[in-house]
Short mmCIF file of C-alpha atoms and ligand atoms in Angstrom, two decimals:
data_model
loop_
_atom_site.label_atom_id
_atom_site.label_comp_id
_atom_site.label_asym_id
_atom_site.label_seq_id
_atom_site.Cartn_x
_atom_site.Cartn_y
_atom_site.Cartn_z
CA MET A 1 -3.04 -17.33 -44.16
CA SER A 2 -3.74 -18.39 -40.63
CA GLU A 3 -6.38 -16.69 -38.57
CA LYS A 4 -5.44 -13.76 -36.35
CA ALA A 5 -6.02 -14.37 -32.61
CA ALA A 6 -7.15 -11.63 -30.29
CA ILE A 7 -4.89 -11.55 -27.32
CA THR A 8 -3.78 -9.20 -24.56
CA LEU A 9 -0.12 -8.66 -23.85
CA THR A 10 0.77 -7.13 -20.48
CA ILE A 11 3.94 -5.12 -20.96
CA ASN A 12 5.36 -3.29 -17.91
CA GLY A 13 1.98 -3.48 -16.22
CA LYS A 14 0.03 -2.02 -19.13
CA ASP A 15 -2.41 -4.12 -21.20
CA TYR A 16 -2.24 -4.04 -24.99
CA ALA A 17 -5.21 -5.68 -26.81
CA ILE A 18 -3.87 -6.79 -30.20
CA ALA A 19 -4.72 -9.29 -33.01
CA VAL A 20 -1.85 -11.39 -34.29
CA GLU A 21 -1.25 -14.46 -36.38
CA PRO A 22 0.16 -17.34 -34.44
CA ARG A 23 3.43 -17.01 -36.25
CA ARG A 24 3.98 -13.47 -34.93
CA THR A 25 7.06 -13.58 -32.65
CA LEU A 26 6.82 -11.90 -29.30
CA ALA A 27 9.62 -9.55 -30.40
CA ASP A 28 7.64 -8.32 -33.41
CA ALA A 29 4.41 -8.02 -31.44
CA ILE A 30 6.12 -5.94 -28.71
CA ARG A 31 7.59 -3.59 -31.36
CA GLU A 32 5.09 -3.52 -34.15
CA ASP A 33 1.76 -4.17 -32.46
CA CYS A 34 2.38 -2.57 -29.10
CA GLY A 35 4.78 0.14 -30.27
CA GLN A 36 7.39 -0.56 -27.56
CA THR A 37 10.46 -0.23 -29.73
CA GLY A 38 13.01 -0.31 -26.90
CA THR A 39 13.29 -4.07 -27.46
CA HIS A 40 15.68 -4.55 -30.36
CA ILE A 41 15.85 -7.27 -33.01
CA GLY A 42 19.13 -8.39 -34.35
CA CYS A 43 19.31 -11.94 -35.74
CA GLU A 44 15.75 -13.28 -35.34
CA HIS A 45 17.06 -16.76 -34.58
CA GLY A 46 18.23 -16.77 -31.00
CA VAL A 47 21.93 -15.98 -31.43
CA CYS A 48 22.38 -12.33 -30.54
CA GLY A 49 20.19 -11.62 -27.50
CA ALA A 50 19.23 -8.10 -28.57
CA CYS A 51 15.58 -9.08 -28.13
CA THR A 52 15.88 -10.32 -24.50
CA VAL A 53 12.87 -9.49 -22.33
CA ILE A 54 11.62 -10.85 -19.06
CA VAL A 55 8.49 -13.02 -19.19
CA ASP A 56 7.05 -14.13 -15.82
CA ASP A 57 10.43 -13.46 -14.14
CA ALA A 58 12.51 -15.38 -16.74
CA PRO A 59 14.86 -13.65 -19.12
CA VAL A 60 14.06 -15.05 -22.54
CA ARG A 61 14.70 -14.44 -26.25
CA SER A 62 11.57 -12.79 -27.48
CA CYS A 63 12.34 -13.77 -31.07
CA LEU A 64 12.06 -17.40 -30.09
CA MET A 65 8.60 -17.16 -28.51
CA PHE A 66 5.38 -16.57 -30.26
CA ALA A 67 3.27 -13.63 -29.06
CA VAL A 68 0.29 -15.87 -28.50
CA GLN A 69 2.35 -17.85 -26.01
CA ALA A 70 2.94 -14.75 -23.95
CA ALA A 71 -0.76 -13.80 -23.53
CA GLY A 72 -1.68 -13.44 -19.91
CA LYS A 73 1.98 -13.42 -18.79
CA LYS A 74 3.88 -10.53 -17.21
CA ILE A 75 6.24 -9.11 -19.78
CA ARG A 76 8.97 -6.62 -18.84
CA THR A 77 10.99 -4.64 -21.31
CA VAL A 78 13.60 -1.89 -21.07
CA GLU A 79 10.88 0.78 -21.02
CA GLY A 80 9.79 -0.57 -17.58
CA LEU A 81 13.15 -0.39 -15.84
CA ALA A 82 13.30 3.16 -14.76
CA SER A 83 10.84 4.56 -12.24
CA GLY A 84 10.00 8.07 -13.38
CA ASP A 85 13.25 9.96 -13.73
CA THR A 86 15.19 7.55 -11.60
CA LEU A 87 17.14 5.01 -13.61
CA HIS A 88 17.22 1.43 -12.54
CA PRO A 89 20.62 0.65 -10.83
CA MET A 90 21.52 -1.43 -13.92
CA GLN A 91 20.90 1.48 -16.30
CA GLN A 92 22.78 3.85 -13.99
CA ALA A 93 25.71 1.42 -13.83
CA PHE A 94 25.88 1.21 -17.68
CA MET A 95 26.02 5.01 -17.74
CA ASP A 96 28.64 5.29 -15.02
CA ASN A 97 30.88 2.56 -16.44
CA HIS A 98 30.58 3.35 -20.15
CA GLY A 99 28.79 0.03 -20.67
CA LEU A 100 27.46 1.09 -24.10
CA GLN A 101 28.66 2.70 -27.27
CA CYS A 102 26.08 2.58 -30.06
CA GLY A 103 23.54 1.13 -27.62
CA PHE A 104 21.91 -1.33 -29.99
CA CYS A 105 22.63 -4.31 -27.72
CA THR A 106 21.95 -2.45 -24.50
CA PRO A 107 18.29 -3.17 -23.92
CA GLY A 108 19.01 -6.87 -24.31
CA PHE A 109 21.92 -6.78 -21.93
CA LEU A 110 19.96 -4.78 -19.38
CA MET A 111 17.01 -7.22 -19.35
CA LEU A 112 19.33 -10.22 -19.33
CA ALA A 113 21.37 -8.92 -16.41
CA VAL A 114 18.36 -7.68 -14.42
CA GLY A 115 16.50 -10.92 -15.11
CA VAL A 116 19.34 -13.08 -13.92
CA LEU A 117 20.27 -10.98 -10.88
CA GLU A 118 16.66 -10.90 -9.71
CA ARG A 119 16.61 -14.73 -9.76
CA GLU A 120 20.19 -15.22 -8.45
CA PRO A 121 21.26 -12.14 -6.49
CA ASP A 122 24.36 -13.90 -5.19
CA ILE A 123 25.59 -15.25 -8.50
CA SER A 124 29.42 -15.43 -8.66
CA ASP A 125 31.52 -13.15 -10.83
CA GLU A 126 32.57 -16.17 -12.84
CA ASP A 127 29.01 -17.30 -13.51
CA LEU A 128 28.06 -13.72 -14.35
CA ILE A 129 30.62 -13.71 -17.18
CA ASP A 130 29.08 -16.97 -18.48
CA VAL A 131 25.59 -15.28 -18.38
CA LEU A 132 26.84 -12.24 -20.25
CA SER A 133 28.26 -14.48 -22.94
CA SER A 134 24.56 -15.04 -23.95
CA ASN A 135 24.42 -11.74 -25.77
CA LEU A 136 26.47 -10.10 -28.53
CA CYS A 137 27.89 -6.58 -28.60
CA ARG A 138 29.72 -5.32 -31.73
CA CYS A 139 31.13 -2.18 -30.01
CA THR A 140 32.27 -2.33 -26.43
CA GLY A 141 34.59 -5.39 -26.30
CA TYR A 142 32.41 -6.44 -23.28
CA GLN A 143 34.81 -5.34 -20.59
CA ASN A 144 32.73 -2.30 -19.63
CA ILE A 145 29.55 -4.33 -19.80
CA ILE A 146 30.98 -6.79 -17.26
CA LYS A 147 32.12 -3.89 -15.13
CA SER A 148 28.69 -2.28 -15.29
CA VAL A 149 26.83 -5.44 -14.41
CA ARG A 150 29.15 -6.19 -11.49
CA ALA A 151 28.68 -2.68 -10.13
CA ALA A 152 24.89 -2.91 -10.49
CA ALA A 153 24.92 -6.40 -8.90
CA ALA A 154 26.61 -4.87 -5.82
CA GLU A 155 24.11 -2.03 -5.75
CA MET A 156 21.13 -4.40 -6.22
CA ARG A 157 22.30 -6.61 -3.32
CA LYS A 158 22.21 -3.64 -0.89
CA MET B 1 13.13 -14.02 -41.63
CA LYS B 2 9.68 -14.74 -40.34
CA PRO B 3 8.17 -18.19 -39.80
CA ALA B 4 5.60 -19.35 -42.33
CA PRO B 5 1.90 -19.42 -41.22
CA PHE B 6 0.70 -22.35 -39.10
CA VAL B 7 -2.25 -23.31 -36.94
CA ARG B 8 -1.50 -23.45 -33.25
CA HIS B 9 -3.15 -26.05 -31.00
CA VAL B 10 -3.10 -25.51 -27.25
CA PRO B 11 -4.05 -28.78 -25.49
CA ARG B 12 -4.44 -28.69 -21.68
CA SER B 13 -3.98 -32.42 -21.06
CA LEU B 14 -1.63 -35.03 -22.37
CA ASP B 15 -4.54 -37.13 -23.84
CA GLU B 16 -5.79 -34.03 -25.71
CA ALA B 17 -2.24 -33.37 -27.01
CA LEU B 18 -1.93 -36.91 -28.31
CA LYS B 19 -5.29 -36.78 -29.98
CA ILE B 20 -4.45 -33.54 -31.79
CA LEU B 21 -1.00 -34.87 -32.71
CA ALA B 22 -2.57 -37.95 -34.20
CA GLU B 23 -4.83 -35.73 -36.27
CA VAL B 24 -2.25 -33.31 -37.58
CA ALA B 25 0.88 -35.55 -37.73
CA GLY B 26 0.20 -36.44 -41.33
CA ASP B 27 -0.13 -32.80 -42.29
CA ASP B 28 3.39 -31.96 -41.00
CA GLY B 29 2.10 -31.24 -37.49
CA ARG B 30 4.73 -31.02 -34.86
CA ILE B 31 5.22 -30.56 -31.12
CA LEU B 32 6.24 -27.09 -30.00
CA ALA B 33 8.12 -27.45 -26.68
CA GLY B 34 10.68 -24.81 -25.72
CA GLY B 35 10.89 -23.62 -29.29
CA GLN B 36 14.64 -22.91 -28.99
CA SER B 37 15.46 -25.16 -31.93
CA LEU B 38 12.19 -25.22 -33.79
CA VAL B 39 11.56 -21.48 -34.00
CA PRO B 40 15.00 -20.68 -35.46
CA ILE B 41 14.52 -23.45 -38.05
CA MET B 42 11.10 -21.97 -38.88
CA ALA B 43 12.57 -18.50 -39.13
CA PHE B 44 15.01 -19.80 -41.68
CA ARG B 45 12.04 -21.51 -43.38
CA LEU B 46 13.87 -24.79 -43.17
CA ALA B 47 10.71 -26.04 -41.52
CA LYS B 48 7.20 -24.91 -42.40
CA PRO B 49 4.97 -27.03 -40.23
CA ALA B 50 1.26 -26.48 -40.99
CA HIS B 51 0.28 -27.26 -37.37
CA LEU B 52 2.02 -26.81 -34.03
CA VAL B 53 0.89 -28.65 -30.96
CA ASP B 54 2.06 -26.33 -28.20
CA ILE B 55 2.68 -28.38 -25.04
CA ASN B 56 3.51 -25.42 -22.83
CA GLU B 57 0.01 -25.35 -21.33
CA VAL B 58 -0.29 -29.14 -20.77
CA GLU B 59 -0.84 -29.97 -17.11
CA GLY B 60 1.77 -32.17 -15.42
CA LEU B 61 4.54 -32.36 -18.00
CA ASP B 62 7.08 -30.39 -15.91
CA LYS B 63 7.71 -33.06 -13.27
CA ILE B 64 11.02 -34.53 -12.22
CA ALA B 65 10.76 -37.61 -10.06
CA ASP B 66 13.43 -39.63 -8.21
CA ASP B 67 12.06 -43.01 -7.03
CA GLY B 68 15.39 -44.25 -5.65
CA GLN B 69 16.27 -46.14 -8.87
CA THR B 70 15.43 -43.86 -11.71
CA LEU B 71 15.14 -40.15 -12.40
CA THR B 72 12.12 -39.48 -14.52
CA ILE B 73 12.14 -36.26 -16.53
CA GLY B 74 8.83 -34.97 -18.00
CA ALA B 75 8.34 -33.52 -21.47
CA ARG B 76 8.36 -29.90 -20.41
CA VAL B 77 11.25 -29.88 -17.90
CA ARG B 78 13.41 -27.01 -18.99
CA HIS B 79 17.18 -27.04 -19.12
CA ALA B 80 17.35 -24.47 -16.32
CA ALA B 81 15.57 -26.93 -13.96
CA PHE B 82 18.99 -28.71 -13.72
CA HIS B 83 21.05 -25.55 -12.82
CA LYS B 84 20.98 -26.82 -9.24
CA PRO B 85 21.22 -30.56 -8.54
CA VAL B 86 17.70 -32.14 -8.82
CA THR B 87 18.72 -35.17 -6.67
CA ALA B 88 21.32 -35.86 -3.94
CA ASN B 89 22.45 -38.89 -6.03
CA PRO B 90 25.64 -38.08 -8.00
CA LEU B 91 23.42 -37.89 -11.08
CA GLY B 92 22.13 -34.52 -9.76
CA ALA B 93 25.65 -32.98 -9.78
CA LEU B 94 26.38 -34.56 -13.16
CA LEU B 95 23.25 -33.02 -14.77
CA ALA B 96 23.95 -29.64 -13.17
CA TYR B 97 27.48 -29.59 -14.51
CA VAL B 98 26.42 -30.68 -18.00
CA ALA B 99 23.46 -28.24 -18.14
CA ARG B 100 25.75 -25.20 -17.80
CA HIS B 101 27.24 -26.09 -21.15
CA ILE B 102 23.92 -25.99 -23.05
CA ALA B 103 23.44 -22.84 -25.14
CA HIS B 104 22.93 -19.68 -22.96
CA TYR B 105 21.06 -18.82 -19.92
CA PRO B 106 17.89 -17.33 -21.56
CA ILE B 107 17.72 -20.28 -23.94
CA ARG B 108 18.05 -22.66 -20.94
CA MET B 109 14.93 -20.93 -19.41
CA ARG B 110 12.81 -22.18 -22.35
CA GLY B 111 14.45 -25.13 -24.01
CA THR B 112 13.51 -28.59 -22.71
CA PHE B 113 15.38 -31.76 -21.91
CA CYS B 114 12.98 -33.96 -23.96
CA GLY B 115 12.91 -31.38 -26.82
CA SER B 116 16.69 -31.75 -27.08
CA LEU B 117 16.38 -35.50 -27.38
CA ALA B 118 13.59 -35.26 -29.97
CA HIS B 119 15.58 -32.68 -31.95
CA ALA B 120 18.66 -35.03 -31.86
CA ASP B 121 21.42 -32.62 -32.70
CA PRO B 122 24.58 -34.77 -32.82
CA SER B 123 26.25 -32.21 -30.42
CA SER B 124 23.41 -31.97 -27.94
CA GLU B 125 24.65 -32.35 -24.34
CA TRP B 126 21.42 -34.08 -23.25
CA CYS B 127 21.53 -36.54 -26.14
CA LEU B 128 25.12 -37.38 -25.04
CA THR B 129 23.93 -37.76 -21.46
CA ALA B 130 21.08 -40.08 -22.51
CA ALA B 131 23.39 -42.22 -24.62
CA THR B 132 26.13 -42.46 -21.96
CA LEU B 133 23.76 -43.37 -19.16
CA ASP B 134 21.53 -45.68 -21.24
CA ALA B 135 18.39 -43.68 -20.71
CA VAL B 136 14.99 -45.10 -21.59
CA MET B 137 12.63 -42.86 -23.62
CA ILE B 138 8.89 -43.13 -23.13
CA ALA B 139 7.04 -42.38 -26.30
CA LYS B 140 3.24 -41.97 -26.12
CA SER B 141 0.64 -41.78 -28.88
CA VAL B 142 -3.05 -42.50 -29.14
CA LYS B 143 -2.03 -46.02 -29.98
CA GLY B 144 -0.24 -46.59 -26.67
CA ILE B 145 3.15 -46.39 -24.99
CA ARG B 146 6.57 -47.47 -26.33
CA GLU B 147 9.78 -47.71 -24.38
CA ILE B 148 12.83 -47.02 -26.48
CA LYS B 149 16.37 -47.54 -25.27
CA ALA B 150 18.91 -44.75 -25.95
CA ALA B 151 21.02 -47.08 -28.02
CA SER B 152 18.17 -47.54 -30.48
CA PHE B 153 16.58 -44.06 -30.23
CA PHE B 154 18.86 -41.93 -32.34
CA ASP B 155 18.76 -42.31 -36.11
CA GLY B 156 21.52 -40.05 -37.37
CA ILE B 157 21.75 -36.25 -37.63
CA MET B 158 18.58 -34.62 -36.20
CA SER B 159 16.66 -37.82 -36.57
CA THR B 160 15.19 -40.30 -34.15
CA HIS B 161 13.06 -43.42 -34.19
CA LEU B 162 10.06 -41.51 -32.76
CA LYS B 163 7.06 -41.89 -35.01
CA GLU B 164 5.42 -38.71 -36.25
CA ASP B 165 2.36 -39.15 -33.98
CA GLU B 166 4.47 -39.90 -30.95
CA LEU B 167 5.19 -37.50 -28.16
CA LEU B 168 8.31 -38.08 -26.03
CA ALA B 169 6.42 -37.98 -22.77
CA GLU B 170 9.32 -38.65 -20.46
CA VAL B 171 12.91 -39.81 -20.23
CA ARG B 172 14.19 -42.14 -17.52
CA LEU B 173 17.74 -41.96 -16.34
CA PRO B 174 19.13 -44.65 -14.01
CA LEU B 175 20.49 -43.17 -10.85
CA LEU B 176 24.31 -43.59 -10.47
CA PRO B 177 25.88 -45.77 -7.79
CA ALA B 178 26.53 -43.56 -4.73
CA ASP B 179 30.27 -43.74 -5.18
CA ALA B 180 30.25 -43.12 -8.95
CA LYS B 181 32.68 -40.61 -10.42
CA PHE B 182 31.86 -38.51 -13.53
CA GLY B 183 33.75 -36.26 -15.89
CA PHE B 184 32.57 -34.00 -18.78
CA TYR B 185 34.38 -31.96 -21.32
CA GLU B 186 33.33 -30.29 -24.55
CA PHE B 187 35.14 -28.28 -27.13
CA SER B 188 33.46 -25.37 -28.97
CA ARG B 189 34.84 -22.28 -30.55
CA ARG B 190 32.71 -19.83 -28.61
CA ALA B 191 30.92 -20.05 -25.21
CA GLY B 192 27.36 -21.44 -25.83
CA ASP B 193 28.04 -22.78 -29.29
CA PHE B 194 27.23 -26.32 -30.15
CA ALA B 195 30.18 -28.51 -29.22
CA MET B 196 32.47 -29.76 -31.99
CA SER B 197 33.03 -32.74 -29.79
CA ALA B 198 32.02 -33.63 -26.23
CA SER B 199 32.55 -36.55 -23.87
CA LEU B 200 30.80 -37.66 -20.70
CA VAL B 201 32.38 -40.46 -18.58
CA THR B 202 31.38 -42.30 -15.46
CA TYR B 203 33.04 -45.11 -13.53
CA ARG B 204 33.46 -46.61 -10.00
CA LEU B 205 36.56 -47.48 -8.11
CA ASP B 206 37.17 -51.00 -6.77
CA GLY B 207 40.46 -51.36 -4.88
CA GLY B 208 41.85 -48.41 -6.75
CA LYS B 209 40.90 -49.77 -10.15
CA MET B 210 38.14 -48.43 -12.45
CA THR B 211 35.03 -50.58 -12.98
CA ASP B 212 31.71 -50.12 -14.80
CA ALA B 213 33.36 -47.46 -17.01
CA ARG B 214 31.17 -45.64 -19.44
CA VAL B 215 32.61 -43.43 -22.12
CA GLY B 216 30.06 -41.38 -24.13
CA LEU B 217 30.98 -39.31 -27.12
CA GLY B 218 28.87 -36.66 -28.80
CA GLY B 219 29.33 -34.25 -31.68
CA ALA B 220 31.89 -36.54 -33.33
CA GLU B 221 29.59 -38.92 -35.14
CA ALA B 222 26.04 -38.60 -36.54
CA SER B 223 24.61 -39.73 -33.17
CA PRO B 224 26.12 -39.83 -29.64
CA ARG B 225 26.90 -43.25 -28.30
CA ARG B 226 29.07 -45.19 -25.80
CA ILE B 227 32.48 -46.21 -27.12
CA ALA B 228 33.10 -49.77 -25.93
CA GLU B 229 36.70 -49.71 -27.12
CA ALA B 230 37.52 -46.78 -24.89
CA GLU B 231 35.67 -48.27 -21.87
CA ALA B 232 37.74 -51.45 -22.27
CA GLN B 233 40.90 -49.32 -21.80
CA LEU B 234 39.63 -48.14 -18.37
CA ASN B 235 38.13 -51.15 -16.68
CA GLY B 236 40.62 -52.83 -14.37
CA LYS B 237 43.10 -49.95 -14.58
CA ALA B 238 44.02 -47.27 -12.09
CA PRO B 239 42.71 -43.81 -13.07
CA GLY B 240 45.54 -41.69 -14.38
CA ASP B 241 47.32 -40.40 -17.42
CA ALA B 242 48.20 -43.77 -18.98
CA ALA B 243 44.70 -45.19 -18.93
CA PHE B 244 43.11 -41.86 -19.90
CA ARG B 245 45.34 -41.45 -22.92
CA ALA B 246 44.73 -44.98 -23.98
CA ALA B 247 40.99 -44.46 -23.80
CA GLY B 248 41.27 -41.27 -25.90
CA GLU B 249 43.29 -43.10 -28.53
CA ALA B 250 40.84 -46.01 -28.54
CA ALA B 251 37.84 -43.66 -29.02
CA SER B 252 39.62 -41.78 -31.74
CA ALA B 253 40.29 -44.94 -33.66
CA ALA B 254 36.81 -46.33 -33.21
CA ILE B 255 34.66 -43.57 -34.64
CA GLU B 256 33.30 -42.67 -38.06
CA PRO B 257 33.92 -38.95 -37.82
CA LEU B 258 31.47 -36.31 -39.04
CA GLU B 259 32.98 -33.89 -41.55
CA ASP B 260 31.93 -30.37 -42.35
CA HIS B 261 33.37 -27.36 -44.14
CA GLN B 262 35.43 -26.37 -41.06
CA THR B 263 36.48 -29.76 -39.79
CA ASP B 264 37.77 -32.76 -41.70
CA ALA B 265 37.88 -36.31 -40.36
CA ALA B 266 41.50 -36.14 -39.21
CA TYR B 267 40.80 -33.02 -37.14
CA ARG B 268 37.73 -34.56 -35.57
CA ARG B 269 39.66 -37.72 -34.65
CA ASP B 270 42.39 -35.60 -32.99
CA LEU B 271 39.79 -33.63 -31.12
CA VAL B 272 38.19 -36.86 -29.83
CA LYS B 273 41.41 -37.97 -28.37
CA VAL B 274 41.72 -34.81 -26.37
CA VAL B 275 38.06 -34.45 -25.41
CA VAL B 276 37.85 -37.93 -23.98
CA ARG B 277 41.09 -37.56 -22.06
CA ARG B 278 40.00 -34.22 -20.58
CA ALA B 279 36.58 -35.59 -19.59
CA LEU B 280 38.41 -38.36 -17.74
CA GLU B 281 40.82 -35.83 -16.17
CA HIS B 282 37.80 -33.85 -15.01
CA SER B 283 36.53 -36.91 -13.14
CA LEU B 284 39.53 -36.53 -10.75
CA LYS B 285 38.74 -32.88 -9.88
C1 LIG C 301 21.77 -19.81 -29.93
C2 LIG C 301 21.40 -21.20 -29.58
C3 LIG C 301 22.40 -22.04 -29.06
C4 LIG C 301 22.11 -23.37 -28.73
N1 LIG C 301 23.10 -24.13 -28.19
C5 LIG C 301 22.82 -25.43 -27.84
C6 LIG C 301 23.84 -26.23 -27.30
O1 LIG C 301 25.01 -25.84 -27.12
N2 LIG C 301 23.49 -27.50 -26.93
C7 LIG C 301 22.25 -27.98 -27.11
O2 LIG C 301 21.94 -29.15 -26.79
N3 LIG C 301 21.27 -27.21 -27.63
C8 LIG C 301 21.50 -25.95 -27.95
N4 LIG C 301 20.50 -25.16 -28.45
C9 LIG C 301 19.17 -25.79 -28.61
C10 LIG C 301 18.33 -25.83 -27.36
O3 LIG C 301 18.98 -26.61 -26.40
C11 LIG C 301 16.92 -26.36 -27.64
O4 LIG C 301 16.23 -26.04 -26.39
C12 LIG C 301 16.74 -27.87 -27.81
O5 LIG C 301 17.56 -28.31 -28.85
C13 LIG C 301 15.33 -28.20 -28.24
O6 LIG C 301 14.47 -28.17 -27.15
P1 LIG C 301 13.12 -27.30 -27.21
O7 LIG C 301 12.36 -27.63 -26.01
O8 LIG C 301 13.47 -25.92 -27.36
O9 LIG C 301 12.41 -27.95 -28.47
P2 LIG C 301 11.63 -27.27 -29.68
O10 LIG C 301 12.48 -26.27 -30.36
O11 LIG C 301 10.30 -26.86 -29.26
O12 LIG C 301 11.51 -28.54 -30.62
C14 LIG C 301 12.61 -29.14 -31.33
C15 LIG C 301 12.10 -30.32 -32.11
O13 LIG C 301 11.77 -31.42 -31.30
C16 LIG C 301 10.39 -31.76 -31.42
N5 LIG C 301 9.89 -31.98 -30.05
C17 LIG C 301 10.06 -31.20 -28.92
N6 LIG C 301 9.53 -31.77 -27.84
C18 LIG C 301 9.07 -32.96 -28.23
C19 LIG C 301 8.46 -34.06 -27.52
N7 LIG C 301 8.27 -33.98 -26.21
N8 LIG C 301 8.09 -35.16 -28.25
C20 LIG C 301 8.32 -35.23 -29.58
N9 LIG C 301 8.85 -34.19 -30.29
C21 LIG C 301 9.28 -33.11 -29.59
C22 LIG C 301 9.75 -30.56 -32.08
O14 LIG C 301 8.60 -30.90 -32.80
C23 LIG C 301 10.86 -30.04 -32.94
O15 LIG C 301 10.92 -30.79 -34.12
C24 LIG C 301 20.74 -23.84 -28.83
C25 LIG C 301 19.76 -23.01 -29.29
C26 LIG C 301 20.09 -21.73 -29.68
C27 LIG C 301 18.98 -20.84 -30.15
S1 LIG C 302 16.96 -11.12 -32.23
FE1 LIG C 302 16.44 -12.57 -30.77
S2 LIG C 302 18.35 -13.39 -30.28
FE2 LIG C 302 18.80 -12.13 -31.93
S1 LIG C 303 27.11 -0.99 -27.78
FE1 LIG C 303 26.98 -1.21 -29.93
S2 LIG C 303 26.43 -3.31 -30.10
FE2 LIG C 303 26.80 -3.11 -28.04
#
C-alpha cells in the first residue's frame, strides 16, 4: 500500500482538502472524495470521454490523470457551468436541441465542447465535428449533439 | 479497473529526474509524461510500475526551438502544441497536419511527442514522422548523453533501444528544404483510433521531377521506417498517378506485414498500396 498524500483540489472555485493514494485517478477523487458526481466514469481507460473535465483551461480525460497531479490547479466540472438558475449557453443549447437522451455522456460532452470553444471560439464546423468525435454517446446518434454545440458556439461568440 | 499502487516522485529539475530514475529504474520505475498511454495500461494492470517519475513539474522540458537547421522538441511538449504550425518552415505545416490525426483533442492536450516515441506503438503518427524524417533522439541519464538515430531507435512493437535509466530528453527533427512537398494519409476504422496503416512522404521537385523522396510507413510493420524500394520509384519521375501507384506497389511488396485477429498479411499489403498512394496524392493538394 502506498502512502496517502494530503492534497487540495480546487473544483469550481471551491477547495476540497482530501487524502488520496497516488494511484487515485482525478475522476475517482472528484466523485468519491469530493462528492461531485456530475462527472461520469465510463471506460476508465481514455476511450469514452464521459469523464472529461477542464483542468487549467484544458479539456482533459480525468480518468487518465492522477488526482495528485491536479493539486493546485483549477478544475472545472459540469456542476460549475450554470450560474445560479441560469444555464450555461452550452447546457441551454443541449436542452433546446434535444442534445441528450439518457444523459450519461452529457457532462463529458458539455465540458469538452465548452473547453474547446473557450480556447478556440472561431473553430470551424468541420473541426468541431472532429472534436466531438472524442466522446462516445450510445443514445443520440450524435446529430443533435452537433446541432447543440453549433448553436451554443454561435451564442458564445456573441 | 484501477491502477496498482505506486510511489510518485515529482522532480523539479532534469538532473533530479535523472537521479531518481537511476535509483528506481531497476525496481520497475518509469517516467510518467502525458500518461495517455501509460495510465490506460496501468488501469488494465498490464503495467504495475512500483515507481513513477512524474516529469510534469520539471522546469524547461516544454520547449520547442528552431535554430534554422533543426527543430528541437523537449520531453514535455504536448501533441496540442503542434495544432498550429510551430515554424514557418514546411515542417511546421507537416507537423500540424499530422498532429490532427493523433487520438482526440483532450488526449492531445496531455500526451507528449517524446512520450509517443518512448511508447513506440507501431501505429504512432509521431513515430512515423521521426522515422520518415530521420529524427535524432537525445537520451539522457546520470551516466551522460546518447544520440540515437531514428533508424536504430525502434526495437519492434512498443519497444525502443532506450535503456531503463534513460529519459528521452529531446527529439531533433531536421527542417525541410523550403520547397519541400509533403503528404500524409492514414487508415483507421473510426476517427481517433490507432491507424491500421499510415504513410508520410516528402520530396522536392527539380525540373518537374521528384528528388530526395522519402516514403515512411507506419502501422504496417513492427516499427515504422522508410521504404527505400518505394522511394526509388519516385526519384527522377514526374509526380502523378503512374509513379504514385508504382511506389505503393513497391512498398506493399517490401514489407513484413503485421498480422492480428482482424487483419491478415494480405489485407495489410493491400492497405499499404493504397495508403502510400493516397499520401502521395495528398502531396499535390
Ligand atoms: C483513446 C486513445 C487513443 C489514442 N490514439 C492514438 C493515436 O491515434 N496515435 C497515437 O500516436 N497515439 C494515440 N494515443 C496515445 C497518446 O498519443 C499518448 O499520448 C502517447 O502514446 C504517449 O505519450 P504520453 O506523453 O501520454 O506518455 P505516457 O503515457 O506518460 O508514457 C508512455 C510510455 O513512455 C514512457 N515515457 C514517456 N515519456 C518518456 C521520456 N521522455 N523518456 C523515456 N520514457 C518516456 C513511459 O514511461 C511509458 O512507458 C491514444 C491514447 C488514447 C487514450
Ligand atoms: S472514463 Fe475517462 S475516457 Fe472513459
Ligand atoms: S445521451 Fe445516452 S449516452 Fe449520450
